[in-house]
GROMACS .gro file of C-alpha atoms in nm:
model
  333
    1UNK     CA    1  -2.961  -0.860  -3.217
    2UNK     CA    2  -2.728  -1.106  -3.041
    3UNK     CA    3  -2.578  -0.968  -2.722
    4UNK     CA    4  -2.305  -1.089  -2.488
    5UNK     CA    5  -2.383  -0.964  -2.137
    6UNK     CA    6  -2.124  -0.895  -1.866
    7UNK     CA    7  -2.241  -0.830  -1.510
    8UNK     CA    8  -2.000  -0.674  -1.262
    9UNK     CA    9  -1.941  -0.704  -0.888
   10UNK     CA   10  -2.082  -0.468  -0.626
   11UNK     CA   11  -2.300  -0.634  -0.362
   12UNK     CA   12  -2.659  -0.510  -0.337
   13UNK     CA   13  -2.602  -0.270  -0.626
   14UNK     CA   14  -2.612  -0.588  -0.835
   15UNK     CA   15  -2.991  -0.574  -0.827
   16UNK     CA   16  -2.942  -0.317  -1.102
   17UNK     CA   17  -2.843  -0.612  -1.323
   18UNK     CA   18  -3.205  -0.730  -1.304
   19UNK     CA   19  -3.329  -0.399  -1.440
   20UNK     CA   20  -3.067  -0.410  -1.715
   21UNK     CA   21  -3.172  -0.760  -1.822
   22UNK     CA   22  -3.538  -0.659  -1.821
   23UNK     CA   23  -3.469  -0.369  -2.057
   24UNK     CA   24  -3.262  -0.589  -2.291
   25UNK     CA   25  -3.549  -0.839  -2.309
   26UNK     CA   26  -3.803  -0.565  -2.377
   27UNK     CA   27  -3.589  -0.431  -2.662
   28UNK     CA   28  -3.567  -0.772  -2.825
   29UNK     CA   29  -3.201  -0.852  -2.764
   30UNK     CA   30  -3.110  -1.221  -2.782
   31UNK     CA   31  -2.867  -1.289  -2.498
   32UNK     CA   32  -2.621  -1.548  -2.624
   33UNK     CA   33  -2.381  -1.557  -2.328
   34UNK     CA   34  -2.354  -1.419  -1.975
   35UNK     CA   35  -2.043  -1.373  -1.764
   36UNK     CA   36  -2.058  -1.241  -1.410
   37UNK     CA   37  -1.855  -1.172  -1.102
   38UNK     CA   38  -1.990  -1.173  -0.745
   39UNK     CA   39  -2.348  -1.038  -0.749
   40UNK     CA   40  -2.317  -1.036  -1.126
   41UNK     CA   41  -2.252  -1.410  -1.114
   42UNK     CA   42  -2.559  -1.461  -0.898
   43UNK     CA   43  -2.800  -1.259  -1.113
   44UNK     CA   44  -2.638  -1.393  -1.430
   45UNK     CA   45  -2.672  -1.751  -1.311
   46UNK     CA   46  -3.043  -1.733  -1.236
   47UNK     CA   47  -3.099  -1.544  -1.563
   48UNK     CA   48  -2.907  -1.803  -1.768
   49UNK     CA   49  -3.118  -2.073  -1.600
   50UNK     CA   50  -3.441  -1.898  -1.701
   51UNK     CA   51  -3.537  -1.834  -1.337
   52UNK     CA   52  -3.483  -1.459  -1.310
   53UNK     CA   53  -3.852  -1.386  -1.248
   54UNK     CA   54  -3.864  -1.616  -0.945
   55UNK     CA   55  -3.546  -1.467  -0.802
   56UNK     CA   56  -3.668  -1.111  -0.862
   57UNK     CA   57  -3.998  -1.177  -0.687
   58UNK     CA   58  -3.813  -1.312  -0.383
   59UNK     CA   59  -3.559  -1.027  -0.378
   60UNK     CA   60  -3.832  -0.763  -0.392
   61UNK     CA   61  -4.003  -0.920  -0.090
   62UNK     CA   62  -3.701  -0.900   0.143
   63UNK     CA   63  -3.706  -0.666   0.442
   64UNK     CA   64  -3.395  -0.549   0.622
   65UNK     CA   65  -3.469  -0.782   0.913
   66UNK     CA   66  -3.499  -1.082   0.679
   67UNK     CA   67  -3.176  -0.988   0.505
   68UNK     CA   68  -2.979  -0.993   0.831
   69UNK     CA   69  -3.127  -1.332   0.912
   70UNK     CA   70  -3.027  -1.466   0.571
   71UNK     CA   71  -2.673  -1.326   0.594
   72UNK     CA   72  -2.603  -1.581   0.868
   73UNK     CA   73  -2.359  -1.373   1.073
   74UNK     CA   74  -2.073  -1.554   1.245
   75UNK     CA   75  -1.899  -1.370   1.530
   76UNK     CA   76  -1.635  -1.638   1.578
   77UNK     CA   77  -1.537  -1.703   1.215
   78UNK     CA   78  -1.173  -1.596   1.156
   79UNK     CA   79  -1.209  -1.550   0.778
   80UNK     CA   80  -1.536  -1.366   0.729
   81UNK     CA   81  -1.831  -1.237   0.929
   82UNK     CA   82  -2.093  -1.379   0.693
   83UNK     CA   83  -2.132  -1.743   0.596
   84UNK     CA   84  -2.407  -1.670   0.338
   85UNK     CA   85  -2.519  -2.034   0.338
   86UNK     CA   86  -2.885  -1.941   0.388
   87UNK     CA   87  -2.877  -1.711   0.086
   88UNK     CA   88  -2.711  -1.979  -0.126
   89UNK     CA   89  -2.965  -2.236  -0.005
   90UNK     CA   90  -3.247  -2.012  -0.127
   91UNK     CA   91  -3.072  -1.947  -0.457
   92UNK     CA   92  -3.013  -2.320  -0.491
   93UNK     CA   93  -3.383  -2.379  -0.433
   94UNK     CA   94  -3.466  -2.135  -0.713
   95UNK     CA   95  -3.207  -2.295  -0.944
   96UNK     CA   96  -3.340  -2.644  -0.864
   97UNK     CA   97  -3.007  -2.821  -0.911
   98UNK     CA   98  -2.920  -2.661  -1.246
   99UNK     CA   99  -2.571  -2.723  -1.382
  100UNK     CA  100  -2.380  -2.473  -1.593
  101UNK     CA  101  -2.344  -2.707  -1.891
  102UNK     CA  102  -2.721  -2.764  -1.901
  103UNK     CA  103  -2.819  -2.396  -1.905
  104UNK     CA  104  -3.002  -2.261  -2.212
  105UNK     CA  105  -2.764  -1.962  -2.216
  106UNK     CA  106  -2.385  -2.017  -2.192
  107UNK     CA  107  -2.268  -1.884  -1.856
  108UNK     CA  108  -1.941  -1.815  -1.676
  109UNK     CA  109  -1.900  -1.730  -1.308
  110UNK     CA  110  -1.566  -1.573  -1.219
  111UNK     CA  111  -1.397  -1.629  -0.883
  112UNK     CA  112  -1.044  -1.572  -0.753
  113UNK     CA  113  -0.809  -1.848  -0.636
  114UNK     CA  114  -0.657  -1.658  -0.345
  115UNK     CA  115  -0.355  -1.891  -0.313
  116UNK     CA  116  -0.266  -1.903  -0.682
  117UNK     CA  117  -0.360  -1.535  -0.733
  118UNK     CA  118  -0.545  -1.608  -1.054
  119UNK     CA  119  -0.895  -1.605  -1.197
  120UNK     CA  120  -1.109  -1.917  -1.199
  121UNK     CA  121  -1.380  -1.941  -1.466
  122UNK     CA  122  -1.661  -2.179  -1.376
  123UNK     CA  123  -1.815  -2.311  -1.698
  124UNK     CA  124  -1.917  -2.656  -1.573
  125UNK     CA  125  -2.074  -2.795  -1.257
  126UNK     CA  126  -2.355  -2.686  -1.021
  127UNK     CA  127  -2.449  -2.322  -1.072
  128UNK     CA  128  -2.503  -2.257  -0.700
  129UNK     CA  129  -2.149  -2.374  -0.614
  130UNK     CA  130  -2.000  -2.141  -0.874
  131UNK     CA  131  -2.207  -1.852  -0.738
  132UNK     CA  132  -2.102  -1.924  -0.380
  133UNK     CA  133  -1.735  -1.907  -0.478
  134UNK     CA  134  -1.778  -1.586  -0.675
  135UNK     CA  135  -1.958  -1.388  -0.402
  136UNK     CA  136  -1.706  -1.443  -0.119
  137UNK     CA  137  -1.600  -1.084  -0.048
  138UNK     CA  138  -1.261  -1.110   0.133
  139UNK     CA  139  -1.295  -1.047   0.505
  140UNK     CA  140  -1.675  -1.020   0.483
  141UNK     CA  141  -1.812  -1.345   0.337
  142UNK     CA  142  -1.624  -1.664   0.417
  143UNK     CA  143  -1.425  -1.818   0.127
  144UNK     CA  144  -1.543  -2.127  -0.057
  145UNK     CA  145  -1.324  -2.433  -0.109
  146UNK     CA  146  -1.384  -2.624  -0.432
  147UNK     CA  147  -1.151  -2.901  -0.550
  148UNK     CA  148  -0.875  -2.784  -0.319
  149UNK     CA  149  -0.891  -2.420  -0.428
  150UNK     CA  150  -0.962  -2.146  -0.174
  151UNK     CA  151  -1.192  -1.915  -0.367
  152UNK     CA  152  -1.304  -1.558  -0.305
  153UNK     CA  153  -1.488  -1.285  -0.492
  154UNK     CA  154  -1.396  -1.264  -0.859
  155UNK     CA  155  -1.406  -0.886  -0.833
  156UNK     CA  156  -1.071  -0.900  -0.656
  157UNK     CA  157  -0.905  -0.953  -0.997
  158UNK     CA  158  -1.175  -0.904  -1.260
  159UNK     CA  159  -1.471  -0.688  -1.151
  160UNK     CA  160  -1.622  -0.677  -1.503
  161UNK     CA  161  -1.533  -1.009  -1.671
  162UNK     CA  162  -1.558  -0.933  -2.043
  163UNK     CA  163  -1.298  -1.190  -2.148
  164UNK     CA  164  -1.508  -1.507  -2.091
  165UNK     CA  165  -1.761  -1.385  -2.350
  166UNK     CA  166  -1.505  -1.346  -2.629
  167UNK     CA  167  -1.547  -1.701  -2.762
  168UNK     CA  168  -1.919  -1.652  -2.831
  169UNK     CA  169  -2.036  -1.494  -3.157
  170UNK     CA  170  -2.234  -1.181  -3.072
  171UNK     CA  171  -2.326  -0.856  -3.243
  172UNK     CA  172  -2.230  -0.650  -2.940
  173UNK     CA  173  -2.111  -0.674  -2.581
  174UNK     CA  174  -2.308  -0.501  -2.308
  175UNK     CA  175  -2.142  -0.460  -1.968
  176UNK     CA  176  -2.294  -0.338  -1.643
  177UNK     CA  177  -2.043  -0.185  -1.403
  178UNK     CA  178  -2.135  -0.129  -1.038
  179UNK     CA  179  -1.821   0.073  -0.964
  180UNK     CA  180  -1.903   0.400  -1.135
  181UNK     CA  181  -1.820   0.748  -1.016
  182UNK     CA  182  -1.998   0.845  -0.697
  183UNK     CA  183  -2.330   1.008  -0.775
  184UNK     CA  184  -2.214   1.327  -0.605
  185UNK     CA  185  -1.940   1.360  -0.865
  186UNK     CA  186  -1.604   1.520  -0.796
  187UNK     CA  187  -1.250   1.486  -0.930
  188UNK     CA  188  -1.051   1.161  -0.913
  189UNK     CA  189  -0.704   1.314  -0.944
  190UNK     CA  190  -0.470   1.294  -0.642
  191UNK     CA  191  -0.514   1.554  -0.370
  192UNK     CA  192  -0.204   1.729  -0.234
  193UNK     CA  193  -0.256   1.767   0.140
  194UNK     CA  194  -0.056   1.876   0.441
  195UNK     CA  195  -0.057   1.704   0.778
  196UNK     CA  196  -0.031   2.044   0.946
  197UNK     CA  197  -0.347   2.178   1.115
  198UNK     CA  198  -0.563   2.405   0.897
  199UNK     CA  199  -0.765   2.702   1.017
  200UNK     CA  200  -1.082   2.624   1.209
  201UNK     CA  201  -1.300   2.789   0.943
  202UNK     CA  202  -1.147   2.581   0.664
  203UNK     CA  203  -1.162   2.266   0.874
  204UNK     CA  204  -1.531   2.316   0.961
  205UNK     CA  205  -1.624   2.382   0.597
  206UNK     CA  206  -1.445   2.065   0.489
  207UNK     CA  207  -1.615   1.865   0.765
  208UNK     CA  208  -1.961   1.983   0.658
  209UNK     CA  209  -1.888   1.895   0.296
  210UNK     CA  210  -1.762   1.546   0.391
  211UNK     CA  211  -2.062   1.486   0.617
  212UNK     CA  212  -2.296   1.577   0.332
  213UNK     CA  213  -2.127   1.327   0.101
  214UNK     CA  214  -2.144   1.049   0.360
  215UNK     CA  215  -2.511   1.117   0.424
  216UNK     CA  216  -2.589   1.104   0.054
  217UNK     CA  217  -2.419   0.765   0.035
  218UNK     CA  218  -2.585   0.617   0.341
  219UNK     CA  219  -2.931   0.751   0.271
  220UNK     CA  220  -2.943   0.664  -0.098
  221UNK     CA  221  -3.020   1.020  -0.205
  222UNK     CA  222  -2.839   0.941  -0.530
  223UNK     CA  223  -3.130   0.715  -0.622
  224UNK     CA  224  -3.428   0.899  -0.478
  225UNK     CA  225  -3.334   1.223  -0.652
  226UNK     CA  226  -3.373   1.045  -0.986
  227UNK     CA  227  -3.734   0.957  -0.917
  228UNK     CA  228  -3.842   1.263  -0.723
  229UNK     CA  229  -3.924   1.063  -0.413
  230UNK     CA  230  -3.798   0.980  -0.067
  231UNK     CA  231  -3.631   0.655   0.035
  232UNK     CA  232  -3.790   0.489   0.334
  233UNK     CA  233  -3.675   0.220   0.573
  234UNK     CA  234  -3.941  -0.044   0.512
  235UNK     CA  235  -3.896  -0.200   0.856
  236UNK     CA  236  -3.916   0.125   1.051
  237UNK     CA  237  -4.099   0.360   0.812
  238UNK     CA  238  -3.840   0.634   0.851
  239UNK     CA  239  -3.771   0.886   0.577
  240UNK     CA  240  -3.407   0.893   0.468
  241UNK     CA  241  -3.387   1.228   0.291
  242UNK     CA  242  -3.327   1.445   0.595
  243UNK     CA  243  -3.086   1.741   0.622
  244UNK     CA  244  -2.762   1.704   0.817
  245UNK     CA  245  -2.815   1.800   1.182
  246UNK     CA  246  -2.600   2.116   1.215
  247UNK     CA  247  -2.551   2.057   1.587
  248UNK     CA  248  -2.365   1.732   1.512
  249UNK     CA  249  -2.108   1.914   1.302
  250UNK     CA  250  -2.093   2.207   1.544
  251UNK     CA  251  -2.004   1.975   1.834
  252UNK     CA  252  -1.711   1.838   1.639
  253UNK     CA  253  -1.608   2.184   1.525
  254UNK     CA  254  -1.581   2.296   1.889
  255UNK     CA  255  -1.321   2.028   1.960
  256UNK     CA  256  -0.969   2.172   1.986
  257UNK     CA  257  -0.805   2.166   1.643
  258UNK     CA  258  -0.491   1.986   1.764
  259UNK     CA  259  -0.702   1.697   1.891
  260UNK     CA  260  -0.848   1.646   1.544
  261UNK     CA  261  -0.536   1.658   1.330
  262UNK     CA  262  -0.468   1.285   1.366
  263UNK     CA  263  -0.747   1.060   1.489
  264UNK     CA  264  -0.899   0.721   1.416
  265UNK     CA  265  -1.182   0.712   1.165
  266UNK     CA  266  -1.514   0.597   1.307
  267UNK     CA  267  -1.592   0.340   1.036
  268UNK     CA  268  -1.729  -0.009   1.097
  269UNK     CA  269  -1.507  -0.304   1.001
  270UNK     CA  270  -1.741  -0.441   0.735
  271UNK     CA  271  -1.794  -0.096   0.583
  272UNK     CA  272  -1.420  -0.032   0.584
  273UNK     CA  273  -1.345  -0.363   0.411
  274UNK     CA  274  -1.617  -0.300   0.153
  275UNK     CA  275  -1.502   0.054   0.082
  276UNK     CA  276  -1.143  -0.064   0.040
  277UNK     CA  277  -1.248  -0.351  -0.186
  278UNK     CA  278  -1.467  -0.125  -0.401
  279UNK     CA  279  -1.195   0.139  -0.435
  280UNK     CA  280  -0.956  -0.124  -0.565
  281UNK     CA  281  -1.220  -0.281  -0.793
  282UNK     CA  282  -1.305   0.051  -0.954
  283UNK     CA  283  -0.941   0.110  -1.047
  284UNK     CA  284  -0.894  -0.245  -1.181
  285UNK     CA  285  -1.213  -0.213  -1.388
  286UNK     CA  286  -1.092   0.108  -1.548
  287UNK     CA  287  -0.760  -0.043  -1.653
  288UNK     CA  288  -0.902  -0.374  -1.777
  289UNK     CA  289  -1.176  -0.213  -1.983
  290UNK     CA  290  -0.928   0.027  -2.140
  291UNK     CA  291  -0.776  -0.267  -2.329
  292UNK     CA  292  -1.102  -0.457  -2.385
  293UNK     CA  293  -1.395  -0.212  -2.390
  294UNK     CA  294  -1.758  -0.326  -2.428
  295UNK     CA  295  -1.978  -0.182  -2.702
  296UNK     CA  296  -2.225  -0.053  -2.444
  297UNK     CA  297  -2.132   0.024  -2.083
  298UNK     CA  298  -2.400   0.077  -1.820
  299UNK     CA  299  -2.247   0.247  -1.516
  300UNK     CA  300  -2.408   0.235  -1.172
  301UNK     CA  301  -2.272   0.485  -0.913
  302UNK     CA  302  -2.065   0.310  -0.647
  303UNK     CA  303  -2.258   0.484  -0.369
  304UNK     CA  304  -2.607   0.402  -0.498
  305UNK     CA  305  -2.661   0.172  -0.200
  306UNK     CA  306  -2.429   0.006   0.048
  307UNK     CA  307  -2.291  -0.339  -0.028
  308UNK     CA  308  -2.518  -0.526   0.216
  309UNK     CA  309  -2.840  -0.330   0.153
  310UNK     CA  310  -3.010  -0.633   0.000
  311UNK     CA  311  -3.351  -0.509   0.112
  312UNK     CA  312  -3.340  -0.232  -0.151
  313UNK     CA  313  -3.406  -0.447  -0.457
  314UNK     CA  314  -3.693  -0.238  -0.596
  315UNK     CA  315  -3.488   0.083  -0.596
  316UNK     CA  316  -3.185  -0.074  -0.761
  317UNK     CA  317  -3.388  -0.261  -1.024
  318UNK     CA  318  -3.551   0.066  -1.123
  319UNK     CA  319  -3.215   0.243  -1.132
  320UNK     CA  320  -3.075  -0.038  -1.348
  321UNK     CA  321  -3.365   0.000  -1.590
  322UNK     CA  322  -3.315   0.374  -1.619
  323UNK     CA  323  -2.937   0.363  -1.663
  324UNK     CA  324  -2.958   0.081  -1.919
  325UNK     CA  325  -3.222   0.266  -2.118
  326UNK     CA  326  -3.004   0.578  -2.122
  327UNK     CA  327  -2.691   0.383  -2.224
  328UNK     CA  328  -2.867   0.199  -2.508
  329UNK     CA  329  -3.030   0.517  -2.635
  330UNK     CA  330  -2.698   0.698  -2.630
  331UNK     CA  331  -2.530   0.413  -2.823
  332UNK     CA  332  -2.812   0.401  -3.079
  333UNK     CA  333  -2.952   0.060  -2.985
   0.00000   0.00000   0.00000
């Protein structure tokens, strides 16, 4: 069966795309075109070039320490903390100079022209340059400049780029979204809230619930619960499935209520930018797919791992395999 494959944006969650592609190959699908944004453009590019195995082997070998070295942090850069040139150099080495027009599978990488406020579809030229433009998360990874265009992450406008695959004859379109509902669930409707102080009992209960949700996001319990195991930090051999320390919440609960009504959130800049970007991308994805839905949608929870957790390839590949298997079974493929 001929399949058009669409791979969405979402940082390290994009390793799930590898698992999805593995399952499609095992089930005998012929991939006739690939379109990707951000991490989807990266995985899609190496897959279209026939070099997914080499990339996967490298990704699985990365430790957290090696990831930070590859991210090439820049304290002084005014337009992004991460240059990402070392990552692109390694990807370029794997691609070995491949150009988009020479790929055995038609491929499109989607970026955003930040000045013109429009999508840019790369369907010709060096694959690594197209990938570099597509992965430039605003405020996190420095923009790319190609032919006078200042380019950032394609997910800013089109997190799941189905449209570039429309010109290719395929039996079905399979899309992998990395912006699914948080694994902990919960409603998405607006919350009506008051800025007046609430009772201490209600405030403490809400704080404990919020702390539990944050811990589940940071410690990847959404993934480990699926496999009955415990996530571990491979550099420090620390288990990540620990209960919330009650004393931490109690200390905050003892703070005078008035002092906690309005306060600054203790969130790192990169995390804040990523969370904002992902919130926006999830909403855009929902609206765009409403008018152009894929035949099969694989949905990865947005809190499966954090955006820069590129040392968690094995976990995300396995999650991608499981979710793709479930989606195909449900759709009867």
